[in-house]
Amino acid sequence: MPPALPSPAAPSAPPTTQGFLLRGRVSYTQFAQGYRTGLEPVLMAAAVNARAGQNVLEIGCGAGAGLLCLMHRVPGLAATGMEKDPQTAELARQNLQANSYPHATILTGSFPEDWHREEGVEAPRFDHCMANPPWHADNGAPSPEPRRDLARRLGQHTLRRWIEGCATVLRHKGSITLALPTSLADQALVALSASGFGGSTLYPFWPKSGREARIMLVQARLGVKSPARLLPGLVLHEADGAFTTAARTILEDAAPLGIG
């Protein structure tokens, strides 16, 4: 009998770096190469008007930065994240455990395609959904780092599918919060309206006073008929590049953004 072939080795975990969010209030580990967390998930989490005891879902949660910031600001949340990349999803679980959130759930899969794969399991009704979708067009040059490419490349219908999926898991008048480049605002508003969301609120972030906004938050509620609003937004940096006082209260002190 020929000798048994050895089982293929499991892929080794990529190297990580240890850091912090919210000026040391949250421990955060991320991969050393590939996609690196920016300001967007922290700003997004600050805008979600959640209360203790409510259910929150983050789609494309990455290593968990948005969930971690929101759960730090609002203790007692029931939080779920969904992430397509298995190694990133596992890192998010480790980050939640390291910050003493063992009861938060991270699911591995694509949203909404994999959401209902457990037959007979009724999907929960969430009070809030949030997402920081990929920002770059699907037809752009691919990144040589697969994980970075997955996090950055927006599929042709990804934004619309995520919004449609949120409409199926949110309770009536539940909120959706999206961190987007301003170039996707029009697509988001069309998809939100088509999926039954209303009361859309646009909140731009100005890199410096007098500069064009490049990122913004779009927030809406399912089943409401209120008209859209454009708020004054927030200036992120002083002329010398330092964060403004208002930005520091959000990014460092975990203050709520107060969009709602």
XYZ file of N, CA and C in Angstrom:
780
model
N 0.853 -1.188 0.000
C 0.000 0.000 0.000
C 0.890 1.240 0.000
N 0.688 2.153 -0.924
C 1.525 3.359 -0.953
C 1.283 4.210 0.276
N 2.289 4.948 0.715
C 2.114 5.798 1.906
C 1.077 6.883 1.658
N 0.357 7.207 2.705
C -0.666 8.256 2.605
C -0.012 9.588 2.329
N -0.633 10.324 1.469
C -0.127 11.662 1.165
C -0.454 12.609 2.306
N 0.460 13.517 2.654
C 0.159 14.461 3.739
C -0.939 15.429 3.336
N -1.734 15.820 4.310
C -2.787 16.806 4.047
C -2.152 18.137 3.707
N -2.740 18.894 2.773
C -2.181 20.206 2.446
C -2.237 21.123 3.653
N -1.168 21.876 3.843
C -1.099 22.775 4.995
C -2.078 23.925 4.822
N -2.676 24.305 5.926
C -3.570 25.466 5.892
C -2.758 26.720 5.611
N -3.317 27.654 4.847
C -2.565 28.878 4.558
C -2.243 29.630 5.833
N -1.005 30.068 5.932
C -0.597 30.791 7.137
C -1.262 32.162 7.175
N -1.515 32.622 8.378
C -2.156 33.925 8.542
C -1.189 35.027 8.132
N -1.660 36.034 7.399
C -0.783 37.141 7.006
C -0.312 37.910 8.238
N 0.834 38.577 8.153
C 1.303 39.376 9.290
C 0.359 40.534 9.580
N 0.277 40.890 10.853
C -0.619 41.957 11.292
C 0.151 43.022 12.051
N -0.501 44.163 12.227
C 0.043 45.232 13.064
C -0.967 45.557 14.150
N -0.455 45.870 15.322
C -1.302 46.194 16.460
C -1.404 47.700 16.618
N -2.616 48.206 16.766
C -2.813 49.641 16.942
C -4.041 49.913 17.783
N -4.552 51.133 17.648
C -5.690 51.550 18.461
C -6.596 52.462 17.650
N -7.848 52.543 18.071
C -8.825 53.480 17.544
C -9.324 54.342 18.689
N -9.899 55.487 18.346
C -10.491 56.384 19.349
C -9.476 56.743 20.435
N -8.290 57.133 20.016
C -7.227 57.588 20.908
C -6.971 56.578 22.034
N -6.794 55.327 21.629
C -6.422 54.307 22.584
C -7.561 53.631 23.303
N -8.795 54.053 23.037
C -9.928 53.454 23.741
C -10.257 52.058 23.219
N -9.885 51.780 21.983
C -10.205 50.506 21.340
C -8.931 49.904 20.781
N -8.631 48.666 21.153
C -7.506 47.936 20.589
C -7.891 47.425 19.204
N -6.976 47.550 18.243
C -7.337 47.202 16.863
C -6.142 46.614 16.126
N -6.298 45.400 15.648
C -5.285 44.713 14.851
C -5.753 44.642 13.411
N -4.861 44.937 12.473
C -5.199 44.832 11.058
C -4.013 44.231 10.306
N -4.252 43.816 9.081
C -3.188 43.202 8.300
C -2.137 44.246 7.931
N -0.889 43.807 7.944
C 0.214 44.719 7.641
C 0.200 45.145 6.176
N -0.291 44.290 5.295
C -0.365 44.605 3.873
C -1.796 44.478 3.392
N -2.097 45.166 2.299
C -3.450 45.147 1.767
C -4.223 46.359 2.242
N -5.518 46.185 2.402
C -6.374 47.300 2.806
C -6.071 47.723 4.241
N -5.908 49.032 4.450
C -5.674 49.594 5.781
C -6.850 50.507 6.130
N -7.311 50.401 7.350
C -8.488 51.159 7.776
C -8.218 52.657 7.785
N -9.161 53.424 7.247
C -9.060 54.876 7.247
C -10.044 55.502 8.226
N -10.410 56.746 7.961
C -11.329 57.474 8.838
C -12.780 57.038 8.660
N -13.108 56.503 7.488
C -14.509 56.314 7.127
C -15.295 55.440 8.104
N -14.796 54.257 8.514
C -15.614 53.463 9.443
C -15.827 54.129 10.798
N -14.866 54.940 11.250
C -15.021 55.644 12.521
C -16.099 56.714 12.392
N -16.071 57.471 11.295
C -17.089 58.495 11.057
C -18.469 57.869 10.880
N -18.516 56.763 10.154
C -19.793 56.069 9.930
C -20.397 55.609 11.246
N -19.579 54.987 12.096
C -20.081 54.491 13.378
C -20.597 55.626 14.251
N -19.978 56.801 14.153
C -20.404 57.947 14.962
C -21.769 58.471 14.542
N -22.211 58.121 13.333
C -23.474 58.659 12.817
C -24.672 57.767 13.083
N -24.447 56.526 13.505
C -25.558 55.587 13.705
C -26.249 55.899 15.029
N -27.532 56.209 14.962
C -28.291 56.617 16.147
C -28.833 55.391 16.879
N -27.920 54.567 17.377
C -28.295 53.321 18.041
C -28.456 53.534 19.538
N -29.234 52.647 20.149
C -29.428 52.644 21.596
C -29.144 51.252 22.137
N -28.819 51.180 23.407
C -28.560 49.899 24.047
C -29.733 48.950 23.842
N -29.410 47.705 23.520
C -30.433 46.699 23.305
C -30.863 46.546 21.859
N -30.463 47.477 20.973
C -30.850 47.379 19.573
C -29.893 46.454 18.815
N -30.343 46.019 17.631
C -29.563 45.140 16.763
C -28.969 45.936 15.613
N -27.664 45.758 15.381
C -26.957 46.490 14.324
C -26.232 45.497 13.434
N -26.297 45.706 12.131
C -25.589 44.886 11.150
C -24.641 45.767 10.358
N -23.375 45.341 10.253
C -22.439 45.999 9.339
C -22.108 45.046 8.202
N -22.287 45.523 6.983
C -21.997 44.740 5.790
C -20.595 45.101 5.310
N -19.801 44.082 4.974
C -18.422 44.327 4.588
C -17.642 44.918 5.744
N -17.686 44.245 6.892
C -17.180 44.855 8.130
C -15.661 44.878 8.224
N -14.944 44.221 7.297
C -13.490 44.225 7.388
C -13.023 43.613 8.694
N -12.016 44.222 9.296
C -11.480 43.725 10.565
C -12.267 44.233 11.765
N -13.378 44.928 11.526
C -14.286 45.275 12.612
C -14.185 46.677 13.163
N -13.496 47.589 12.472
C -13.296 48.932 13.018
C -14.613 49.648 13.298
N -15.546 49.606 12.352
C -16.813 50.295 12.540
C -17.608 49.726 13.703
N -17.704 48.403 13.771
C -18.431 47.774 14.876
C -17.794 48.097 16.216
N -16.473 48.039 16.281
C -15.769 48.312 17.533
C -16.048 49.725 18.030
N -15.992 50.705 17.122
C -16.232 52.093 17.519
C -17.680 52.301 17.969
N -18.616 51.695 17.263
C -20.026 51.856 17.626
C -20.324 51.179 18.952
N -19.793 49.982 19.179
C -20.064 49.257 20.416
C -19.381 49.915 21.610
N -18.265 50.596 21.370
C -17.643 51.349 22.459
C -18.536 52.532 22.858
N -19.085 53.225 21.872
C -19.915 54.411 22.159
C -21.260 54.033 22.742
N -21.818 52.904 22.310
C -23.156 52.494 22.749
C -23.062 51.097 23.368
N -22.738 50.990 24.641
C -22.674 49.672 25.281
C -24.039 48.987 25.246
N -24.009 47.664 25.165
C -25.254 46.905 25.205
C -25.885 46.652 23.859
N -25.186 46.958 22.766
C -25.714 46.663 21.440
C -25.579 45.172 21.129
N -26.487 44.658 20.319
C -26.354 43.339 19.715
C -25.827 43.570 18.306
N -24.583 43.190 18.045
C -23.914 43.564 16.795
C -23.586 42.335 15.956
N -23.775 42.478 14.646
C -23.430 41.440 13.680
C -22.650 42.085 12.544
N -21.587 41.434 12.128
C -20.834 41.881 10.960
C -20.797 40.779 9.923
N -20.739 41.158 8.647
C -20.605 40.172 7.573
C -19.441 40.579 6.692
N -18.535 39.635 6.455
C -17.305 39.909 5.704
C -17.030 38.752 4.744
N -16.720 39.086 3.500
C -16.533 38.067 2.465
C -15.225 37.315 2.602
N -14.141 37.998 2.974
C -12.835 37.361 3.052
C -12.706 36.587 4.368
N -12.470 35.272 4.337
C -12.448 34.482 5.574
C -11.379 34.917 6.566
N -10.176 35.249 6.097
C -9.125 35.645 7.028
C -9.430 36.995 7.668
N -10.017 37.906 6.913
C -10.416 39.191 7.485
C -11.546 39.013 8.490
N -12.489 38.127 8.176
C -13.578 37.852 9.111
C -13.038 37.283 10.419
N -12.057 36.394 10.336
C -11.473 35.833 11.549
C -10.747 36.905 12.355
N -10.080 37.827 11.670
C -9.411 38.920 12.369
C -10.434 39.813 13.076
N -11.584 40.035 12.446
C -12.644 40.812 13.101
C -13.115 40.106 14.370
N -13.259 38.791 14.331
C -13.665 38.049 15.530
C -12.627 38.226 16.635
N -11.351 38.157 16.275
C -10.292 38.320 17.267
C -10.307 39.729 17.861
N -10.565 40.739 17.028
C -10.626 42.114 17.528
C -11.785 42.304 18.495
N -12.928 41.723 18.181
C -14.079 41.837 19.073
C -13.799 41.126 20.398
N -13.160 39.963 20.328
C -12.829 39.239 21.540
C -11.825 40.023 22.382
N -10.830 40.621 21.727
C -9.793 41.364 22.448
C -10.358 42.578 23.175
N -11.473 43.121 22.662
C -12.091 44.285 23.288
C -13.288 43.909 24.155
N -13.362 42.621 24.511
C -14.401 42.127 25.433
C -15.802 42.264 24.863
N -15.946 41.915 23.571
C -17.264 41.828 22.954
C -17.474 40.403 22.438
N -17.465 39.409 23.313
C -17.523 38.019 22.855
C -18.862 37.620 22.253
N -19.908 38.393 22.511
C -21.227 38.009 22.027
C -21.586 38.654 20.693
N -20.699 39.473 20.145
C -20.908 39.981 18.792
C -20.639 38.851 17.792
N -21.313 38.898 16.659
C -21.238 37.814 15.678
C -20.642 38.314 14.373
N -19.672 37.575 13.841
C -19.117 37.861 12.522
C -19.436 36.689 11.609
N -20.135 36.953 10.517
C -20.483 35.941 9.530
C -19.559 36.071 8.328
N -19.216 34.948 7.720
C -18.360 34.944 6.537
C -19.214 34.670 5.312
N -19.178 35.578 4.351
C -19.947 35.380 3.137
C -20.260 36.698 2.453
N -20.921 36.594 1.312
C -21.316 37.758 0.527
C -22.738 38.157 0.900
N -22.950 39.471 0.994
C -24.285 39.991 1.295
C -24.880 40.564 0.020
N -26.148 40.270 -0.272
C -27.084 39.454 0.509
C -27.124 37.989 0.081
N -26.254 37.590 -0.879
C -26.359 36.255 -1.462
C -26.282 35.148 -0.417
N -25.376 35.276 0.538
C -25.162 34.214 1.528
C -25.954 34.416 2.807
N -26.747 35.465 2.872
C -27.405 35.795 4.133
C -28.409 34.726 4.546
N -29.188 34.201 3.605
C -30.267 33.265 3.929
C -29.884 31.824 3.604
N -28.605 31.506 3.635
C -28.197 30.158 3.248
C -28.588 29.107 4.286
N -28.838 29.526 5.543
C -29.276 28.583 6.571
C -30.796 28.418 6.458
N -31.199 27.335 5.825
C -32.629 27.114 5.601
C -33.359 26.940 6.932
N -34.511 27.533 7.016
C -35.331 27.399 8.205
C -34.976 28.366 9.313
N -33.920 29.150 9.145
C -33.530 30.116 10.166
C -34.093 31.477 9.785
N -34.935 32.011 10.625
C -35.554 33.300 10.332
C -34.541 34.423 10.509
N -34.435 35.275 9.527
C -33.483 36.390 9.598
C -33.945 37.390 10.648
N -33.037 37.890 11.465
C -33.428 38.893 12.460
C -33.796 40.210 11.796
N -34.587 40.978 12.486
C -34.914 42.316 12.032
C -33.997 43.290 12.748
N -33.166 43.966 11.979
C -32.195 44.880 12.564
C -32.791 46.275 12.707
N -32.292 46.988 13.714
C -32.668 48.383 13.897
C -31.830 49.303 13.016
N -30.593 48.891 12.737
C -29.674 49.724 11.956
C -28.772 48.829 11.106
N -28.506 49.284 9.900
C -27.477 48.690 9.043
C -26.464 49.779 8.696
N -25.215 49.389 8.541
C -24.200 50.343 8.099
C -23.213 49.631 7.190
N -22.585 50.404 6.298
C -21.635 49.823 5.348
C -20.723 50.910 4.805
N -19.473 50.525 4.615
C -18.491 51.356 3.931
C -18.069 50.574 2.686
N -18.861 50.651 1.602
C -18.619 49.795 0.433
C -17.290 50.116 -0.236
N -16.801 49.186 -1.081
C -15.629 49.515 -1.911
C -15.901 50.767 -2.738
N -14.840 51.519 -3.002
C -15.012 52.825 -3.632
C -14.599 52.877 -5.097
N -13.795 51.940 -5.548
C -13.211 52.062 -6.879
C -13.987 51.241 -7.897
N -14.054 51.746 -9.117
C -14.850 51.122 -10.164
C -14.344 49.725 -10.487
N -15.276 48.879 -10.918
C -14.959 47.489 -11.214
C -14.024 47.351 -12.403
N -14.009 48.338 -13.289
C -13.182 48.242 -14.494
C -11.809 48.883 -14.330
N -11.456 49.265 -13.104
C -10.138 49.852 -12.874
C -9.046 48.796 -12.825
N -7.801 49.255 -12.790
C -6.665 48.339 -12.716
C -6.688 47.603 -11.383
N -6.548 46.265 -11.402
C -6.597 45.500 -10.154
C -5.366 45.726 -9.295
N -5.543 45.597 -7.993
C -4.414 45.660 -7.077
C -3.707 44.315 -7.067
N -2.379 44.288 -6.970
C -1.677 43.000 -6.886
C -1.945 42.261 -5.580
N -2.482 42.943 -4.569
C -2.815 42.329 -3.294
C -4.297 41.958 -3.310
N -4.649 40.644 -3.372
C -6.057 40.245 -3.521
C -6.969 40.808 -2.440
N -6.510 40.842 -1.200
C -7.371 41.334 -0.122
C -7.655 42.825 -0.298
N -6.652 43.578 -0.709
C -6.850 45.004 -0.963
C -7.793 45.212 -2.144
N -7.651 44.367 -3.163
C -8.505 44.488 -4.338
C -9.960 44.228 -3.978
N -10.191 43.224 -3.130
C -11.550 42.914 -2.699
C -12.157 44.073 -1.925
N -11.356 44.717 -1.078
C -11.866 45.802 -0.244
C -12.088 47.088 -1.021
N -11.401 47.256 -2.156
C -11.448 48.528 -2.870
C -12.328 48.505 -4.118
N -12.528 47.342 -4.735
C -13.175 47.291 -6.048
C -14.683 47.115 -5.904
N -15.433 48.101 -6.351
C -16.895 48.081 -6.283
C -17.449 47.375 -7.511
N -18.162 46.266 -7.294
C -18.816 45.586 -8.401
C -19.883 46.458 -9.033
N -20.257 46.112 -10.237
C -21.193 46.951 -10.991
C -22.518 47.148 -10.251
N -22.956 46.120 -9.519
C -24.252 46.198 -8.845
C -24.127 46.061 -7.327
N -22.907 46.143 -6.806
C -22.714 45.892 -5.372
C -23.506 46.855 -4.508
N -23.405 48.152 -4.765
C -24.073 49.141 -3.928
C -25.579 48.928 -3.937
N -26.135 48.727 -5.120
C -27.585 48.499 -5.216
C -27.992 47.224 -4.477
N -27.228 46.142 -4.639
C -27.573 44.873 -3.975
C -27.488 45.006 -2.459
N -26.491 45.716 -1.967
C -26.374 45.887 -0.514
C -27.566 46.676 0.027
N -27.959 47.725 -0.676
C -29.102 48.526 -0.228
C -30.385 47.694 -0.277
N -30.587 46.953 -1.365
C -31.762 46.088 -1.462
C -31.767 45.039 -0.347
N -30.595 44.476 -0.050
C -30.508 43.486 1.016
C -30.834 44.080 2.371
N -30.384 45.294 2.614
C -30.696 45.953 3.885
C -32.195 46.142 4.056
N -32.883 46.431 2.960
C -34.335 46.618 3.042
C -35.050 45.344 3.468
N -34.442 44.183 3.262
C -35.073 42.915 3.634
C -34.786 42.523 5.079
N -33.779 43.112 5.714
C -33.424 42.699 7.081
C -33.698 43.794 8.117
N -33.992 45.014 7.683
C -34.282 46.101 8.615
C -35.747 46.083 9.046
N -35.993 46.512 10.263
C -37.370 46.730 10.706
C -37.924 47.991 10.039
N -39.231 48.172 10.116
C -39.856 49.386 9.599
C -39.277 50.610 10.319
N -38.864 51.592 9.570
C -38.233 52.816 10.041
C -36.811 52.592 10.576
N -36.268 51.403 10.330
C -34.861 51.195 10.656
C -33.967 52.014 9.744
N -32.733 52.275 10.174
C -31.846 53.172 9.427
C -30.746 52.423 8.701
N -30.294 53.006 7.613
C -29.106 52.566 6.893
C -28.149 53.741 6.831
N -26.868 53.493 7.096
C -25.835 54.522 7.043
C -24.721 54.029 6.140
N -24.402 54.821 5.116
C -23.384 54.453 4.134
C -22.274 55.497 4.126
N -21.023 55.049 4.203
C -19.869 55.924 4.002
C -19.436 55.777 2.551
N -19.482 56.879 1.799
C -19.310 56.818 0.351
C -18.427 57.958 -0.152
N -17.794 57.760 -1.313
C -17.239 58.919 -1.999
C -18.391 59.749 -2.563
N -18.197 61.040 -2.678
C -19.282 61.889 -3.184
C -19.707 61.481 -4.595
N -18.819 60.838 -5.349
C -19.139 60.425 -6.709
C -20.206 59.343 -6.764
N -20.477 58.663 -5.645
C -21.487 57.611 -5.620
C -22.798 58.061 -4.972
N -22.879 59.320 -4.579
C -24.069 59.797 -3.880
C -25.319 59.648 -4.735
N -25.223 59.948 -6.026
C -26.403 59.870 -6.882
C -26.882 58.431 -7.013
N -25.950 57.481 -7.181
C -26.338 56.077 -7.269
C -27.009 55.607 -5.980
N -26.452 56.033 -4.859
C -27.005 55.622 -3.573
C -28.420 56.137 -3.394
N -28.676 57.392 -3.739
C -30.008 57.975 -3.555
C -31.040 57.282 -4.439
N -30.659 56.958 -5.671
C -31.585 56.253 -6.561
C -31.910 54.872 -6.003
N -30.880 54.140 -5.563
C -31.097 52.791 -5.038
C -31.888 52.819 -3.741
N -31.646 53.803 -2.887
C -32.393 53.908 -1.634
C -33.875 54.145 -1.901
N -34.174 55.056 -2.793
C -35.565 55.350 -3.116
C -36.259 54.122 -3.716
N -35.563 53.408 -4.599
C -36.146 52.233 -5.240
C -36.389 51.105 -4.249
N -35.646 51.086 -3.143
C -35.773 50.013 -2.155
C -36.685 50.384 -0.996
N -37.344 51.546 -1.082
C -38.317 51.910 -0.067
C -37.789 52.759 1.070
N -36.589 53.323 0.905
C -36.033 54.201 1.936
C -36.431 55.648 1.648
N -36.552 56.428 2.709
C -36.827 57.852 2.578
C -36.091 58.631 3.649
N -36.329 59.938 3.672
C -35.651 60.786 4.639
C -34.147 60.767 4.477
N -33.672 60.643 3.257
C -32.223 60.552 3.024
C -31.522 61.825 3.491
N -30.428 61.639 4.210
C -29.645 62.753 4.738
C -28.217 62.626 4.248
N -27.705 63.686 3.636
C -26.336 63.709 3.125
C -25.484 64.565 4.046
N -24.358 64.012 4.462
C -23.472 64.699 5.401
C -22.060 64.680 4.822
N -21.603 65.794 4.230
C -20.277 65.813 3.598
C -19.164 66.100 4.605
N -17.971 65.629 4.267
C -16.766 65.920 5.047
C -15.805 66.714 4.163
N -15.489 67.924 4.617
C -14.599 68.800 3.873
C -13.175 68.564 4.374
N -12.208 68.233 3.499
C -10.845 67.972 3.973
C -10.241 69.190 4.671
N -10.506 70.396 4.131
C -10.141 71.667 4.754
C -11.197 72.686 4.362
N -11.275 73.776 5.072
C -12.244 74.811 4.754
C -12.026 75.311 3.329
N -13.085 75.362 2.550
C -12.995 75.840 1.175
C -12.615 74.787 0.165
N -12.334 73.557 0.603
C -11.983 72.467 -0.309
C -13.216 71.643 -0.676
N -13.148 71.012 -1.824
C -14.236 70.148 -2.285
C -14.336 68.904 -1.414
N -15.547 68.552 -1.021
C -15.766 67.327 -0.246
C -15.601 66.120 -1.155
N -14.916 65.092 -0.639
C -14.710 63.868 -1.408
C -15.356 62.658 -0.750
N -15.613 62.736 0.533
C -16.308 61.647 1.215
C -17.538 62.208 1.925
N -18.520 61.344 2.098
C -19.748 61.779 2.743
C -20.459 60.571 3.343
N -21.373 60.853 4.247
C -22.272 59.841 4.766
C -23.652 60.051 4.156
N -24.305 58.961 3.813
C -25.691 58.990 3.356
C -26.483 58.106 4.307
N -27.487 58.683 4.938
C -28.300 57.947 5.902
C -29.767 58.065 5.511
N -30.513 56.968 5.626
C -31.939 56.967 5.280
C -32.660 55.973 6.177
N -33.998 56.026 6.142
C -34.815 55.143 6.978
C -35.825 54.418 6.105
N -36.042 53.167 6.448
C -36.914 52.320 5.649
C -38.384 52.648 5.904
N -39.101 52.916 4.833
C -40.539 53.094 4.930
C -41.001 54.475 5.341
N -40.110 55.468 5.375
C -40.548 56.821 5.708
C -40.628 57.653 4.428
N -41.378 58.745 4.487
C -41.632 59.566 3.298
C -41.000 60.955 3.398
N -40.167 61.194 4.394
C -39.586 62.521 4.575
C -38.700 62.900 3.392
N -38.604 64.186 3.065
C -37.743 64.613 1.956
C -36.272 64.505 2.320
N -35.432 64.538 1.308
C -33.985 64.457 1.509
C -33.459 65.763 2.105
N -32.330 65.667 2.824
C -31.692 66.831 3.437
C -30.200 66.804 3.128
N -29.625 67.984 2.965
C -28.176 68.149 2.849
C -27.713 68.979 4.035
N -26.917 68.383 4.931
C -26.467 69.066 6.142
C -25.150 69.799 5.908
N -24.789 70.730 6.808
C -23.550 71.501 6.611
C -22.295 70.642 6.591
N -22.315 69.518 7.275
C -21.149 68.650 7.261
C -20.081 69.062 8.259
N -18.892 68.510 8.086
C -17.810 68.683 9.051
C -16.496 68.936 8.326
N -15.761 69.957 8.750
C -14.407 70.206 8.240
C -13.446 69.348 9.055
N -12.645 68.534 8.383
C -11.788 67.577 9.075
C -10.454 68.157 9.529
N -9.853 69.037 8.714
C -8.496 69.490 8.994
C -8.390 71.013 9.011
N -7.523 71.499 9.885
C -7.144 72.906 9.871
C -6.206 73.167 8.689
N -5.862 74.425 8.476
C -4.980 74.780 7.365
C -3.625 74.095 7.484
N -3.166 73.851 8.730
C -1.857 73.215 8.925
C -1.914 71.693 8.871
N -3.094 71.124 8.613
C -3.227 69.681 8.496
C -3.682 68.982 9.760
N -3.677 69.661 10.896
C -4.143 69.055 12.142
C -5.657 68.893 12.104
N -6.160 67.908 12.833
C -7.599 67.742 12.898
C -8.241 68.936 13.593
N -9.409 69.343 13.098
C -10.174 70.389 13.771
C -10.666 69.866 15.125
N -11.040 70.778 15.992
C -11.557 70.382 17.297
C -12.799 69.514 17.146
N -13.684 69.882 16.229
C -14.906 69.112 16.015
C -14.590 67.702 15.524
N -13.604 67.582 14.633
C -13.238 66.259 14.126
C -12.617 65.401 15.222
N -11.809 66.017 16.084
C -11.168 65.251 17.162
C -12.197 64.676 18.127
N -13.262 65.402 18.389
C -14.272 64.868 19.314
C -14.909 63.598 18.760
N -14.981 63.486 17.425
C -15.544 62.291 16.798
C -14.505 61.184 16.725
N -13.317 61.501 16.192
C -12.313 60.497 15.886
C -11.525 60.035 17.107
N -11.462 60.870 18.139
C -10.652 60.521 19.307
C -11.485 60.322 20.569
N -12.556 61.097 20.725
C -13.326 61.053 21.962
C -14.623 60.265 21.847
N -14.870 59.666 20.676
C -16.042 58.813 20.466
C -17.363 59.556 20.618
N -17.375 60.855 20.291
C -18.620 61.619 20.363
C -19.529 61.229 19.193
N -20.851 61.278 19.377
C -21.759 61.003 18.264
C -21.750 62.150 17.262
N -22.009 61.818 16.015
C -22.002 62.830 14.967
C -23.313 63.618 14.941
N -24.395 63.017 15.367
C -25.654 63.754 15.485
C -26.306 64.097 14.168
N -26.355 63.143 13.254
C -27.012 63.389 11.957
C -28.516 63.343 12.096
N -29.024 62.395 12.873
C -30.464 62.165 12.941
C -31.208 63.298 13.613
